[in-house]
Coordinates of C-alpha atoms and ligand atoms in Angstrom, one line a residue:
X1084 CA 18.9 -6.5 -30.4
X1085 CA 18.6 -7.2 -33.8
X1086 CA 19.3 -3.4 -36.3
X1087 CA 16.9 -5.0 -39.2
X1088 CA 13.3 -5.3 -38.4
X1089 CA 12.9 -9.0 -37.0
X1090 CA 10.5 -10.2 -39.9
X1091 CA 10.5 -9.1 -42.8
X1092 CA 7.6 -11.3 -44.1
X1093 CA 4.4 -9.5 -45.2
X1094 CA 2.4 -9.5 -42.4
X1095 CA -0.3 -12.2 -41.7
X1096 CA -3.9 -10.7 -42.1
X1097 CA -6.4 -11.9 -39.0
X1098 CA -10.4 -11.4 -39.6
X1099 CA -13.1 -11.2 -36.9
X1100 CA -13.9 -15.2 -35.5
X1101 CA -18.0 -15.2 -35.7
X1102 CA -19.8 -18.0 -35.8
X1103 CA -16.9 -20.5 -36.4
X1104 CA -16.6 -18.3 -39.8
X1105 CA -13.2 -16.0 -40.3
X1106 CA -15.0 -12.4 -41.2
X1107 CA -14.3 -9.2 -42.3
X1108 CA -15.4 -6.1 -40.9
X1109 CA -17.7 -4.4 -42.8
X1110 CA -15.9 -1.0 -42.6
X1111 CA -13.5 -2.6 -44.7
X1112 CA -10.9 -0.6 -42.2
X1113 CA -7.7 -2.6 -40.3
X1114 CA -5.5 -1.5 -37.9
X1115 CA -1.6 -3.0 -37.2
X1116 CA 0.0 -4.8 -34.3
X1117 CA 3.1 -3.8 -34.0
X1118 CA 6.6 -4.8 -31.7
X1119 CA 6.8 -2.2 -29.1
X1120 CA 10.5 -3.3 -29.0
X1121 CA 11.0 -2.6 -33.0
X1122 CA 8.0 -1.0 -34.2
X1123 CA 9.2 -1.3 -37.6
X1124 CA 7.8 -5.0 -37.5
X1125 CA 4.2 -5.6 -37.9
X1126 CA 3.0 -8.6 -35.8
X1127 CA -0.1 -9.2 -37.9
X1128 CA -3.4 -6.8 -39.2
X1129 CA -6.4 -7.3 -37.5
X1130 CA -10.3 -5.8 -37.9
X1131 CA -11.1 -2.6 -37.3
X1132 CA -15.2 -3.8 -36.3
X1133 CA -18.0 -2.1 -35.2
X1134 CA -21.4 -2.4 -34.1
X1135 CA -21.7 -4.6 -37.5
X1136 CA -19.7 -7.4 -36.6
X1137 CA -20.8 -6.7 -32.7
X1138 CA -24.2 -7.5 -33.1
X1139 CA -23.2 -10.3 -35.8
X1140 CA -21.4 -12.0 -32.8
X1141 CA -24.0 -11.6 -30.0
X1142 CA -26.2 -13.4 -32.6
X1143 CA -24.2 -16.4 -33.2
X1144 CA -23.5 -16.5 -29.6
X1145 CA -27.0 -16.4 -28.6
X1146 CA -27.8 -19.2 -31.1
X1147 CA -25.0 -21.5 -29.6
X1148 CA -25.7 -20.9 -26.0
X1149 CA -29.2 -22.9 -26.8
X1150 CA -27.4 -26.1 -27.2
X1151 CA -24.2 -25.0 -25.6
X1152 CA -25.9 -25.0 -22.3
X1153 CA -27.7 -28.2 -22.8
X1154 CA -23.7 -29.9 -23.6
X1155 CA -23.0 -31.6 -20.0
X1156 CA -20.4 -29.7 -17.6
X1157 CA -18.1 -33.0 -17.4
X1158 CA -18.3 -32.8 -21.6
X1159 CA -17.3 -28.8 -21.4
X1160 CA -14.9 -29.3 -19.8
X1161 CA -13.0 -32.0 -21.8
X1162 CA -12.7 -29.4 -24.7
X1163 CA -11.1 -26.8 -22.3
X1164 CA -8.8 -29.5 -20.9
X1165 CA -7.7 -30.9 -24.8
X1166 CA -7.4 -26.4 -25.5
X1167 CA -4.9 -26.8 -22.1
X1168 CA -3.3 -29.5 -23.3
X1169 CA -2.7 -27.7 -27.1
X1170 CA -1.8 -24.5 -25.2
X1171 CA 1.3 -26.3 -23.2
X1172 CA 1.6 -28.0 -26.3
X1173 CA 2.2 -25.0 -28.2
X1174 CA 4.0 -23.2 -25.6
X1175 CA 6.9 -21.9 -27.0
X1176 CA 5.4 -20.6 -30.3
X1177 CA 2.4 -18.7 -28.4
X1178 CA 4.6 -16.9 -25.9
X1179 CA 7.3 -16.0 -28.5
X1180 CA 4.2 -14.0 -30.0
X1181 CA 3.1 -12.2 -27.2
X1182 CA 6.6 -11.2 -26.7
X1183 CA 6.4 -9.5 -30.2
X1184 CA 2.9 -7.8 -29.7
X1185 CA 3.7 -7.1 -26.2
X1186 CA 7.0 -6.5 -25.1
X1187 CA 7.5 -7.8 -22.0
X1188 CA 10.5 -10.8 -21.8
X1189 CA 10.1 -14.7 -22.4
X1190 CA 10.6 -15.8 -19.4
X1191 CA 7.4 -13.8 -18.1
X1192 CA 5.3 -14.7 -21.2
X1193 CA 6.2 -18.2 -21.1
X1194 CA 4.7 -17.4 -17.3
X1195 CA 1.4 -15.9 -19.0
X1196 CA 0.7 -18.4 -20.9
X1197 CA 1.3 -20.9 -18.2
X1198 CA -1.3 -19.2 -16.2
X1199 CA -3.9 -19.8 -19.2
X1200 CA -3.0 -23.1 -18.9
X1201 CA -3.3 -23.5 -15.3
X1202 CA -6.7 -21.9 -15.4
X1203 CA -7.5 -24.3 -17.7
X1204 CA -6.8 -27.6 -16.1
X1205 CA -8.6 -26.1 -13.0
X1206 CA -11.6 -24.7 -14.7
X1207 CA -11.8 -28.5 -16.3
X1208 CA -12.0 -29.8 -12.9
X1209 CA -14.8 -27.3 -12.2
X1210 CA -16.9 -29.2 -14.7
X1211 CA -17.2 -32.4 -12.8
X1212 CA -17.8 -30.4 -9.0
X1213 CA -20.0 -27.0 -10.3
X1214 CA -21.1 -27.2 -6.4
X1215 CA -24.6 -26.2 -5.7
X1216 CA -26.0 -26.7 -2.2
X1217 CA -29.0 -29.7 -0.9
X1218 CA -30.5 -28.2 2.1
X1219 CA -33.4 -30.0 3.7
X1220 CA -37.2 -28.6 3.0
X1221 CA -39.5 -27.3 6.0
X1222 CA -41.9 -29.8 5.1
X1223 CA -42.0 -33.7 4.5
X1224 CA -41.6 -35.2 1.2
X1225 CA -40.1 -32.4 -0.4
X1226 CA -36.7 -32.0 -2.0
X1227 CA -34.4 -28.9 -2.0
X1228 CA -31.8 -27.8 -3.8
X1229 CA -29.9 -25.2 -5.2
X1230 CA -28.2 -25.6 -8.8
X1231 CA -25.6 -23.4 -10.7
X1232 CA -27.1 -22.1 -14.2
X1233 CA -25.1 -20.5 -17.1
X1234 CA -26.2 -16.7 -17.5
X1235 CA -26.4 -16.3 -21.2
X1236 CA -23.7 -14.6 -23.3
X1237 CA -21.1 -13.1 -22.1
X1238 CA -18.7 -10.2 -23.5
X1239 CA -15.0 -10.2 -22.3
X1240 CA -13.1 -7.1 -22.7
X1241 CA -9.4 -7.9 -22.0
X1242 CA -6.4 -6.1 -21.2
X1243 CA -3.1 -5.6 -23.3
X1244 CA -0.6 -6.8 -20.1
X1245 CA -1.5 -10.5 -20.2
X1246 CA -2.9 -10.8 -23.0
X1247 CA -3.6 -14.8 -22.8
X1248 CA -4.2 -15.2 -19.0
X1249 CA -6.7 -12.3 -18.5
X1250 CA -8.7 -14.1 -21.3
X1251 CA -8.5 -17.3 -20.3
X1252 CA -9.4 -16.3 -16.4
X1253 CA -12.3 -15.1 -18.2
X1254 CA -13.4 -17.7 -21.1
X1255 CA -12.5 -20.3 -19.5
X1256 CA -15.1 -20.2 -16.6
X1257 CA -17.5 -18.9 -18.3
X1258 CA -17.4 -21.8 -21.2
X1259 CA -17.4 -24.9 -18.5
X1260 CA -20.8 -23.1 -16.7
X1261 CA -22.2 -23.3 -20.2
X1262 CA -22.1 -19.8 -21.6
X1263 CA -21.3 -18.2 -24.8
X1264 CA -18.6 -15.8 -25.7
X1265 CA -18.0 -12.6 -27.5
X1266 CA -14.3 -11.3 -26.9
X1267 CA -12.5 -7.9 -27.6
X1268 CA -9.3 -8.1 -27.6
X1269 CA -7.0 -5.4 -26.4
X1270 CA -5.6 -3.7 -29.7
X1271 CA -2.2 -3.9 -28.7
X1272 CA -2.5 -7.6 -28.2
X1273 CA -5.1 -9.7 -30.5
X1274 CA -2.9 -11.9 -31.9
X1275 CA -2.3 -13.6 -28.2
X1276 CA -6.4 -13.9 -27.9
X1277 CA -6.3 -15.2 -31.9
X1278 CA -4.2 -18.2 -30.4
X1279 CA -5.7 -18.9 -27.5
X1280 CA -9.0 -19.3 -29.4
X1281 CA -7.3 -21.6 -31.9
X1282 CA -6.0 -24.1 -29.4
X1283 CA -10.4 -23.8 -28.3
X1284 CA -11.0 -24.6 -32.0
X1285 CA -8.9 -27.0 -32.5
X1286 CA -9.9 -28.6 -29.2
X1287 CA -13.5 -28.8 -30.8
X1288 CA -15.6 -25.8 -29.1
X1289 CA -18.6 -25.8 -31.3
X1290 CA -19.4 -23.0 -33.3
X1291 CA -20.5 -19.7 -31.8
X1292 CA -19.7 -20.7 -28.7
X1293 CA -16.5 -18.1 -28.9
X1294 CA -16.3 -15.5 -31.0
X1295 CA -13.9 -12.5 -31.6
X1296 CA -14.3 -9.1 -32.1
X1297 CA -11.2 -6.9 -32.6
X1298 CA -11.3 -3.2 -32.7
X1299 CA -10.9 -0.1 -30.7
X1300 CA -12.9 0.8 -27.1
X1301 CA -15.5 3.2 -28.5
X1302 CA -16.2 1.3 -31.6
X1303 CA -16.5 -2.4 -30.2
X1304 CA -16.6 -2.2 -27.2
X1305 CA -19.4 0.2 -25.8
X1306 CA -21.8 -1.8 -28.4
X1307 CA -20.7 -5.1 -26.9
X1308 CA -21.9 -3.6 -23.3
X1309 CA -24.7 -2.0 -24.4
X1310 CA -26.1 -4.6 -26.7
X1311 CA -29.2 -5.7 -24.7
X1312 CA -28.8 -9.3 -25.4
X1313 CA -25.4 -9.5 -23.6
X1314 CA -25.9 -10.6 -20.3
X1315 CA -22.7 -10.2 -18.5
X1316 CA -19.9 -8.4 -19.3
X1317 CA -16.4 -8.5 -17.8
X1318 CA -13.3 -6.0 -17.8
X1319 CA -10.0 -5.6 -16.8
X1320 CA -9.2 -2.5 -17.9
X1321 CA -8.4 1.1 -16.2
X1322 CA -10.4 2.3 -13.4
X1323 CA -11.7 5.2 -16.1
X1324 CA -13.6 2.8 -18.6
X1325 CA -14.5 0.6 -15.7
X1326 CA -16.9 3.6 -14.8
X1327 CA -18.3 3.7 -18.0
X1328 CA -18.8 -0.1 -18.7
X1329 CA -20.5 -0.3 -15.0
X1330 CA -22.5 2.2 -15.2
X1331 CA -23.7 1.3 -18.7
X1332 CA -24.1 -2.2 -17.6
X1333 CA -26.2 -1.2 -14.3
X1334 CA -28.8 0.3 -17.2
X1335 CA -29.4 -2.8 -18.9
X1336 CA -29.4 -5.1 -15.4
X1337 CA -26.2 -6.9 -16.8
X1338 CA -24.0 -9.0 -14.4
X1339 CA -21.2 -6.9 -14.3
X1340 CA -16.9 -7.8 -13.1
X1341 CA -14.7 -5.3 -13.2
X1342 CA -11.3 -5.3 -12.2
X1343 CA -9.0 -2.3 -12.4
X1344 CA -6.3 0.0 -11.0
X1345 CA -3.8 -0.4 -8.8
X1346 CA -1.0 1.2 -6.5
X1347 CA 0.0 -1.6 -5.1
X1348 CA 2.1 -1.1 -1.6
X1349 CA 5.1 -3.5 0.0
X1350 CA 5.9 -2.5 3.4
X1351 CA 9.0 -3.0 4.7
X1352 CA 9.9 -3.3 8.5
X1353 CA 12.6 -2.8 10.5
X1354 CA 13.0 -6.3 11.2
X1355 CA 12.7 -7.7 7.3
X1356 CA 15.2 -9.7 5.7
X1357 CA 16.5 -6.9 3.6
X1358 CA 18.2 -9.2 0.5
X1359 CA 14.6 -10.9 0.2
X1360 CA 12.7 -7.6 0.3
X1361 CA 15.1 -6.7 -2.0
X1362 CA 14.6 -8.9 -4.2
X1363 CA 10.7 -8.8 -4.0
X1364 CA 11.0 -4.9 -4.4
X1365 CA 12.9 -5.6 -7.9
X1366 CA 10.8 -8.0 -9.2
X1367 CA 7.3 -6.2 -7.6
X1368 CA 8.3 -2.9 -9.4
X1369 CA 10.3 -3.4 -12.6
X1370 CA 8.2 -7.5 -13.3
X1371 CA 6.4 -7.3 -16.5
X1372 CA 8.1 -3.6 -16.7
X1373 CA 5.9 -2.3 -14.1
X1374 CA 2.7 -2.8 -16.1
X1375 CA 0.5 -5.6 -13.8
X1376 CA -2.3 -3.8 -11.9
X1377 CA -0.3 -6.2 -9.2
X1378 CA 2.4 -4.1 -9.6
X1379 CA 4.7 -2.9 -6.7
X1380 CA 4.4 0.7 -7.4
X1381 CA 5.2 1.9 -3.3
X1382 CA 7.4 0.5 -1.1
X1383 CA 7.4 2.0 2.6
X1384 CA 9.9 1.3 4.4
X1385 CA 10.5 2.1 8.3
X1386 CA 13.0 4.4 8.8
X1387 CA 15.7 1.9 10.7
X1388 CA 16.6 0.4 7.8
X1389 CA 15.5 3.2 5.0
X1390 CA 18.9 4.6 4.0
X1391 CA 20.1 0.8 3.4
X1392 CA 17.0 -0.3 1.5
X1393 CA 17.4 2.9 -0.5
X1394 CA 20.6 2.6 -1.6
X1395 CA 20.5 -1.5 -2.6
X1396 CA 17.3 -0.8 -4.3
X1397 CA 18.9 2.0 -6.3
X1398 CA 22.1 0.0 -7.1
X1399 CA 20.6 -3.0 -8.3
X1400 CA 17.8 -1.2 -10.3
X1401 CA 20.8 0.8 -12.2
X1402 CA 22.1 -3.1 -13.2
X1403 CA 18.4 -4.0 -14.7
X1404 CA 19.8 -4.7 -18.3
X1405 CA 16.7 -3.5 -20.7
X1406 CA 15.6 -5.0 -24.5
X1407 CA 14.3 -6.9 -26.4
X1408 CA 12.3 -9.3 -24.4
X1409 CA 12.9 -12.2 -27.0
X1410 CA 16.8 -12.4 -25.8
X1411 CA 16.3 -14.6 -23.3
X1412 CA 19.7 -12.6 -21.1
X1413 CA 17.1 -8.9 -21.1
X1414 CA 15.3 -8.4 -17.5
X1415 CA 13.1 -5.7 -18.5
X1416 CA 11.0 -4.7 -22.2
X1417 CA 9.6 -1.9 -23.1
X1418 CA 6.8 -0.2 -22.4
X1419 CA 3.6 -1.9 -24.5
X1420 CA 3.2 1.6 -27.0
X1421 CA 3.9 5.2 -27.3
X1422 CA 0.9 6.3 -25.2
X1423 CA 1.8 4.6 -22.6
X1424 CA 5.7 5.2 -22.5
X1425 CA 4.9 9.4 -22.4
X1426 CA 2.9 8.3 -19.4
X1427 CA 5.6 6.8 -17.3
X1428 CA 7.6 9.9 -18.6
X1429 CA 4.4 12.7 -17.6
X1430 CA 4.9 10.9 -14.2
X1431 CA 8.5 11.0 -13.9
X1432 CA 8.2 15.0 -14.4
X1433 CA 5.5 15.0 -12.2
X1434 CA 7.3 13.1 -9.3
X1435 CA 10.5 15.9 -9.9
X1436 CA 8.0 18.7 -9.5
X1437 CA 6.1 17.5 -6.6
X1438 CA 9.9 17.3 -4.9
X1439 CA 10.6 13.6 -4.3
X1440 CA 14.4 12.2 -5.1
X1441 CA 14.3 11.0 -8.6
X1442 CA 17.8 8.4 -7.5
X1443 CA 18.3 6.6 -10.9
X1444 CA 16.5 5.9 -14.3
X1445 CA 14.1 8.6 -15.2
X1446 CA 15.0 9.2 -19.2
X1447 CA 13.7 7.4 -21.9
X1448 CA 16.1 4.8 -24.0
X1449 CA 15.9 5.9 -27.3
X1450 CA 19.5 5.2 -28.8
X1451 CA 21.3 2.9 -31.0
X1452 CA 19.2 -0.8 -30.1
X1453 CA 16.2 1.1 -28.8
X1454 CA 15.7 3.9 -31.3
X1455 CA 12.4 1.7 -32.8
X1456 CA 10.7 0.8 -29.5
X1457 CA 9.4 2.4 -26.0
X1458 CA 11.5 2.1 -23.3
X1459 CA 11.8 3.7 -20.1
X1460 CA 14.7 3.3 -17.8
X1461 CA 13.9 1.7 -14.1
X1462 CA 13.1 4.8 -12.5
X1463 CA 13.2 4.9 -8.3
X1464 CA 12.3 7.8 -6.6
X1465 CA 13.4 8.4 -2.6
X1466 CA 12.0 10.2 0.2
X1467 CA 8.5 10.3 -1.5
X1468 CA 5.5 12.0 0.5
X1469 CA 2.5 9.6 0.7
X1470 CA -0.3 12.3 -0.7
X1471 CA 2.1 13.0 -3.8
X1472 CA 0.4 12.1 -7.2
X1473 CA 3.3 9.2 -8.1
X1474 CA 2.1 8.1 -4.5
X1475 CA -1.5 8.0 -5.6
X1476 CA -2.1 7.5 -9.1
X1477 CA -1.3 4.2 -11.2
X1478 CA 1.2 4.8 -13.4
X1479 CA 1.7 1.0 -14.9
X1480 CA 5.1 1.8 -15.5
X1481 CA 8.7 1.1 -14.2
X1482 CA 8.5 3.8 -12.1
X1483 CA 8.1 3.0 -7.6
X1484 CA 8.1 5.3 -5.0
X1485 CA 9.7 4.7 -1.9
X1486 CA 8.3 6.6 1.1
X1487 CA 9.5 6.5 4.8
X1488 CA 7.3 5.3 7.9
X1489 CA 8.2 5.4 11.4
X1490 CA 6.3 2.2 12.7
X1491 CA 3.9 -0.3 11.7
X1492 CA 0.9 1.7 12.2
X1493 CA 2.0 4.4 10.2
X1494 CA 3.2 2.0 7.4
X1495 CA -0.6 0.9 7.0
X1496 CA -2.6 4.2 7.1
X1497 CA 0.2 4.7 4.0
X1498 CA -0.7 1.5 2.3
X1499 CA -4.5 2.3 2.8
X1500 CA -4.6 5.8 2.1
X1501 CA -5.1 5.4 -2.0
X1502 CA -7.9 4.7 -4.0
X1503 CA -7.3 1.9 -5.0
X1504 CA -6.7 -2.0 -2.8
X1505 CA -5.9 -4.6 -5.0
X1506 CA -2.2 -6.2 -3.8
X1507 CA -0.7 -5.8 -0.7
X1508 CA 3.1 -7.0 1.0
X1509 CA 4.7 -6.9 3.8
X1510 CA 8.0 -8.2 4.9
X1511 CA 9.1 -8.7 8.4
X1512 CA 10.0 -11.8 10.4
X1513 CA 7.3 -11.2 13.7
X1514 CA 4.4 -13.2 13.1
X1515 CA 2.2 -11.0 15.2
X1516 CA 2.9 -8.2 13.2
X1517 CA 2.6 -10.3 10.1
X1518 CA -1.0 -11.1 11.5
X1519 CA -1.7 -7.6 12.0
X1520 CA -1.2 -7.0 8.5
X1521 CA -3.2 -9.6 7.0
X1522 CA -5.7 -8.5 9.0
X1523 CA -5.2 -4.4 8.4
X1524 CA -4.5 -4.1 4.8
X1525 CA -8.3 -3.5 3.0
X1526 CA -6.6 -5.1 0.1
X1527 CA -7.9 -8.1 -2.2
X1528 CA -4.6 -9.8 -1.9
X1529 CA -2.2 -9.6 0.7
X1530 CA 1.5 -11.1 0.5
X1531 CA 3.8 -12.4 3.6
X1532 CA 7.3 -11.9 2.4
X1533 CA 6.7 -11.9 -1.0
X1534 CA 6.3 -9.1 -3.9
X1535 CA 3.0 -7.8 -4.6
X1536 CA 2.9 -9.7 -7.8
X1537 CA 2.3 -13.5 -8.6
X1538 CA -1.0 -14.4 -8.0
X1539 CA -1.9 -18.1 -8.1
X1540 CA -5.4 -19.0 -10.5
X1541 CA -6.8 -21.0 -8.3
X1542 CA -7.6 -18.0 -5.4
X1543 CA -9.9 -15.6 -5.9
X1544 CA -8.2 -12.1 -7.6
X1545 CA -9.3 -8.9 -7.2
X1546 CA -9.6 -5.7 -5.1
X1547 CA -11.3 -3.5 -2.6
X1548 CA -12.6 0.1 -3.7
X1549 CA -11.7 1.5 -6.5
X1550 CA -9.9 -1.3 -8.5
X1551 CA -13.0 -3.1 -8.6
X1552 CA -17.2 -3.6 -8.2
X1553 CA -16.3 -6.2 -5.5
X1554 CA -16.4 -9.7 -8.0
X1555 CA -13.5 -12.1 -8.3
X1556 CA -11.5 -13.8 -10.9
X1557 CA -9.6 -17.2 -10.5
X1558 CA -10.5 -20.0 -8.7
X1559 CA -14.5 -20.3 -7.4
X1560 CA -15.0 -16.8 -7.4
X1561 CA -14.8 -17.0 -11.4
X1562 CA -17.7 -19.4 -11.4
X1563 CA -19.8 -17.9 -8.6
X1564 CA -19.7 -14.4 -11.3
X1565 CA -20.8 -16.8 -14.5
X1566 CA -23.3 -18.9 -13.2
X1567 CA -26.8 -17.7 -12.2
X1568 CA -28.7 -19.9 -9.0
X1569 CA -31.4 -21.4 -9.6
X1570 CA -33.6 -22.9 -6.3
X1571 CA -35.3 -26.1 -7.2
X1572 CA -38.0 -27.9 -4.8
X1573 CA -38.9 -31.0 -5.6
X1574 CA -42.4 -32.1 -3.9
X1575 CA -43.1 -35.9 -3.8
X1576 CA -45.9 -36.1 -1.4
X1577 CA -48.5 -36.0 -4.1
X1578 CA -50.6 -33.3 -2.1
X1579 CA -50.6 -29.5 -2.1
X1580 CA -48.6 -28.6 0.8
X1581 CA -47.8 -25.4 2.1
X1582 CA -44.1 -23.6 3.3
X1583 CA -44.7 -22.7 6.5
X1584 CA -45.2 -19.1 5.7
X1585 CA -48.5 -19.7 4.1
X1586 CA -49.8 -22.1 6.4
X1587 CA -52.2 -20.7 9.5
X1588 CA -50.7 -21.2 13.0
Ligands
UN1_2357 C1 -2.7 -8.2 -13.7 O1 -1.7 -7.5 -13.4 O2 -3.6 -7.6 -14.4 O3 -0.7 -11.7 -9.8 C2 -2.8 -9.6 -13.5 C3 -0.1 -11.6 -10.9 C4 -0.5 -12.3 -12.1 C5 -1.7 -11.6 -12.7 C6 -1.6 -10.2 -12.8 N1 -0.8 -13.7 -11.8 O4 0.9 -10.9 -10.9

């Protein structure tokens, strides 16, 4: 890792995007992106906005989405395929950025922003299918139908730990259904946001139709979601704000997706293949250093092959070499910023206290290469009781907790007994146990002999209870939550005639 900071250019200045216009907020205030690897560099400056530049951008998006929605589906969605097409295009460059804003290592935001770009291509598709249904009418001569209409505008509120696919599982959807945008960017990672909605602009997305609002939580976003004329709002944040945003949107009758926390559990049987459950356990756990709500954050194992598991796990997790995720030979970055890093550490002393085996990492990296950034060593902890607080609580760090079962039954009442159901894994090689589980887990997703992590964008994601309010992202779900149905009977018998309900026996 480089000792100087990586640029030393003066920082590039980013306003608010409203109404196809670059503005500045009116607070005159900005706040800095910096590299949570070096913090000495400053990725770019960006708005510090308020209820200003909010209700400036609701405007404009109001005034678009009356032509916007009138714009053909199929003719949407060529200006989201061209954006795909400038995205892959601009590949390289985009996810070299989010590396610097965000930490985590190429390879994986290479993998981000193919995932915006995948949304996109599918999400273009959508335009020429936008299903409704044709059902046949109780009476003669009549025509009956059921069409998808765009809502309105919508705010996005997205999340620092992909900070281009979150937004484009989001924008994308909504645009090709015809709605409008306002979207706040995590603070940590606007600049990822600012070049997803150039490759928009320069794909030709009319004015209005996106617009960007960067700030803080309390200042941006609780206008965006109370503003009355937003009409859907969508967040992936913690399950904390979820709270919040839902219950402020239930006031104002907003359509409201949230999708939150996780503690994501991989079970492991006696009768696994160890070296692939190994291998899913490293990737699950320390992927994105442990900071995907997909994350594997348990990992219960049956007792048969426990001390094994244990000790592989431990073994290979000491070899995890940690960086600078722009050097391409790093497995694991550093945590996104300072708040979060003294997280993972406030649960690494919570998990000692509560008794569990801290067997390797544990300690924060703070010398020689990482004395300017975050990082957190791989931390495993062994013979972890299910009701302890690192077995309950998301952490979003690179810190799992193994915990011991003594069957299959036992291993899912663990899984189940959080909170939280958004990912789910189990390894074993019975296929009636592998049944079982896809049945047993309440989970939104559920892996066969795979990690917990990985999701492809064309299945609905999400989770049960508390890491969500029961809407899903990706594939059809995504348009199912933007569009609004509207029935349509068509009479053509040129006489009043009645549904059955109205019409005397
Ligand atoms: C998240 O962690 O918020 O399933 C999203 C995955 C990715 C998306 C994760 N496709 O791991």
């Amino acid at each position: 890792m480089a000792t100087e900071p990586i640029s030393v250019t003066k920082p590039r200045v980013f306003k608010n995007f409203i109404d196809g216009q670059w503005v500045e907020s009116r607070s005159g205030q900005a706040f800095e992106n910096v590299n949570p690897a070096d913090t000495r560099e400053v990725v770019g400056i960006f708005q510090r906005s308020g209820k200003a530049e909010v209700d400036a951008a609701v405007e404009a998006a109001g005034r678009a989405f009356a032509k916007w929605r009138l714009v053909p589906a199929p003719r949407r969605a060529e200006i989201i395929y061209r954006a795909s097409q400038i995205l892959e295009e601009r590949k390289e460059d985009y996810s070299r950025d989010m590396t610097r804003e965000m930490g985590k290592v190429l390879k994986e935001t290479r993998g981000d922003t193919q995932e915006a770009i995948d949304t996109g291509y599918f999400m273009a598709g959508e335009g020429r299918r936008m299903f409704g249904h044709t059902v046949p009418s109780e009476l003669p001569n009549k025509f009956a139908m059921a069409v998808r209409q765009p809502i309105g505008v919508c705010a996005m509120i997205t999340p620092w730990n992909f900070p281009m696919a979150i937004p484009s599982w989001k924008l994308f959807p909504a645009l090709v259904a015809g709605n409008t945008c306002i979207i706040k960017p995590a603070q940590d990672t606007p600049l990822s946001v600012f070049n997803f909605v150039e490759a928009l602009m320069d794909a030709g997305i009319p004015k209005g139709v996106v617009n960007i609002v960067t700030g803080f939580g309390s200042e941006v976003g609780t206008p965006l979601t109370e503003h009355p004329d937003v009409r859907a709002i969508s967040l992936t944040g913690s399950t904390a704000v979820g709270r919040v945003v839902g219950e402020s949107a239930a006031r104002s009758f907003k359509r409201c997706s949230l999708e939150l926390g996780g503690k994501n559990p991989m079970i492991v049987l006696d009768d696994a293949n160890l070296d692939l459950a190994l291998d899913g356990a490293l990737w699950g756990a320390f992927g994105t250093t442990g900071q995907r709500c997909t994350a594997t954050s348990r990992i219960i194992v049956q007792k048969g092959v426990y001390r094994e598991f244990v000790n592989r796990l431990v073994e290979r997790a000491k070899k995890l070499k940690i960086g600078n995720g722009l050097d391409e030979t790093v497995d694991m970055g550093p945590a996104v910023n300072k708040s979060q890093m003294e997280t993972d550490l406030k649960y690494i002393e919570i998990g000692q206290n509560e008794g569990a085996k801290m067997l390797c990492g544990g300690h924060r990296l703070e010398k020689g290469e990482y004395q300017h950034g975050w990082f957190v060593e791989p931390t495993v902890f062994g013979d972890v009781d299910p009701k302890m607080r690192i077995a309950q609580e998301e952490i979003f760090g690179p810190v799992v907790s193994v915990i011991p079962c003594d069957h299959m039954d036992d291993a899912i009442e663990i899984a189940n007994g959080v909170v939280y159901g958004l990912s789910s894994a189990i390894y074993t090689k019975d296929v009636n146990r592998a049944f079982k589980a896809m049945c047993d887990l309440y989970a939104g997703i559920t892996y066969i002999n795979a990690p917990t992590i990985g999701a492809e964008v064309h299945l609905p994601f999400g989770g049960t209870k508390q890491t969500g309010n029961g809407h899903r992202e990706g594939g059809i779900g995504a348009i199912d939550f933007y569009t609004e149905w509207k029935s349509v009977y068509v009479d053509y018998s040129d006489r009043l005639q009645k549904a059955q309900i109205d019409r005397p026996e």
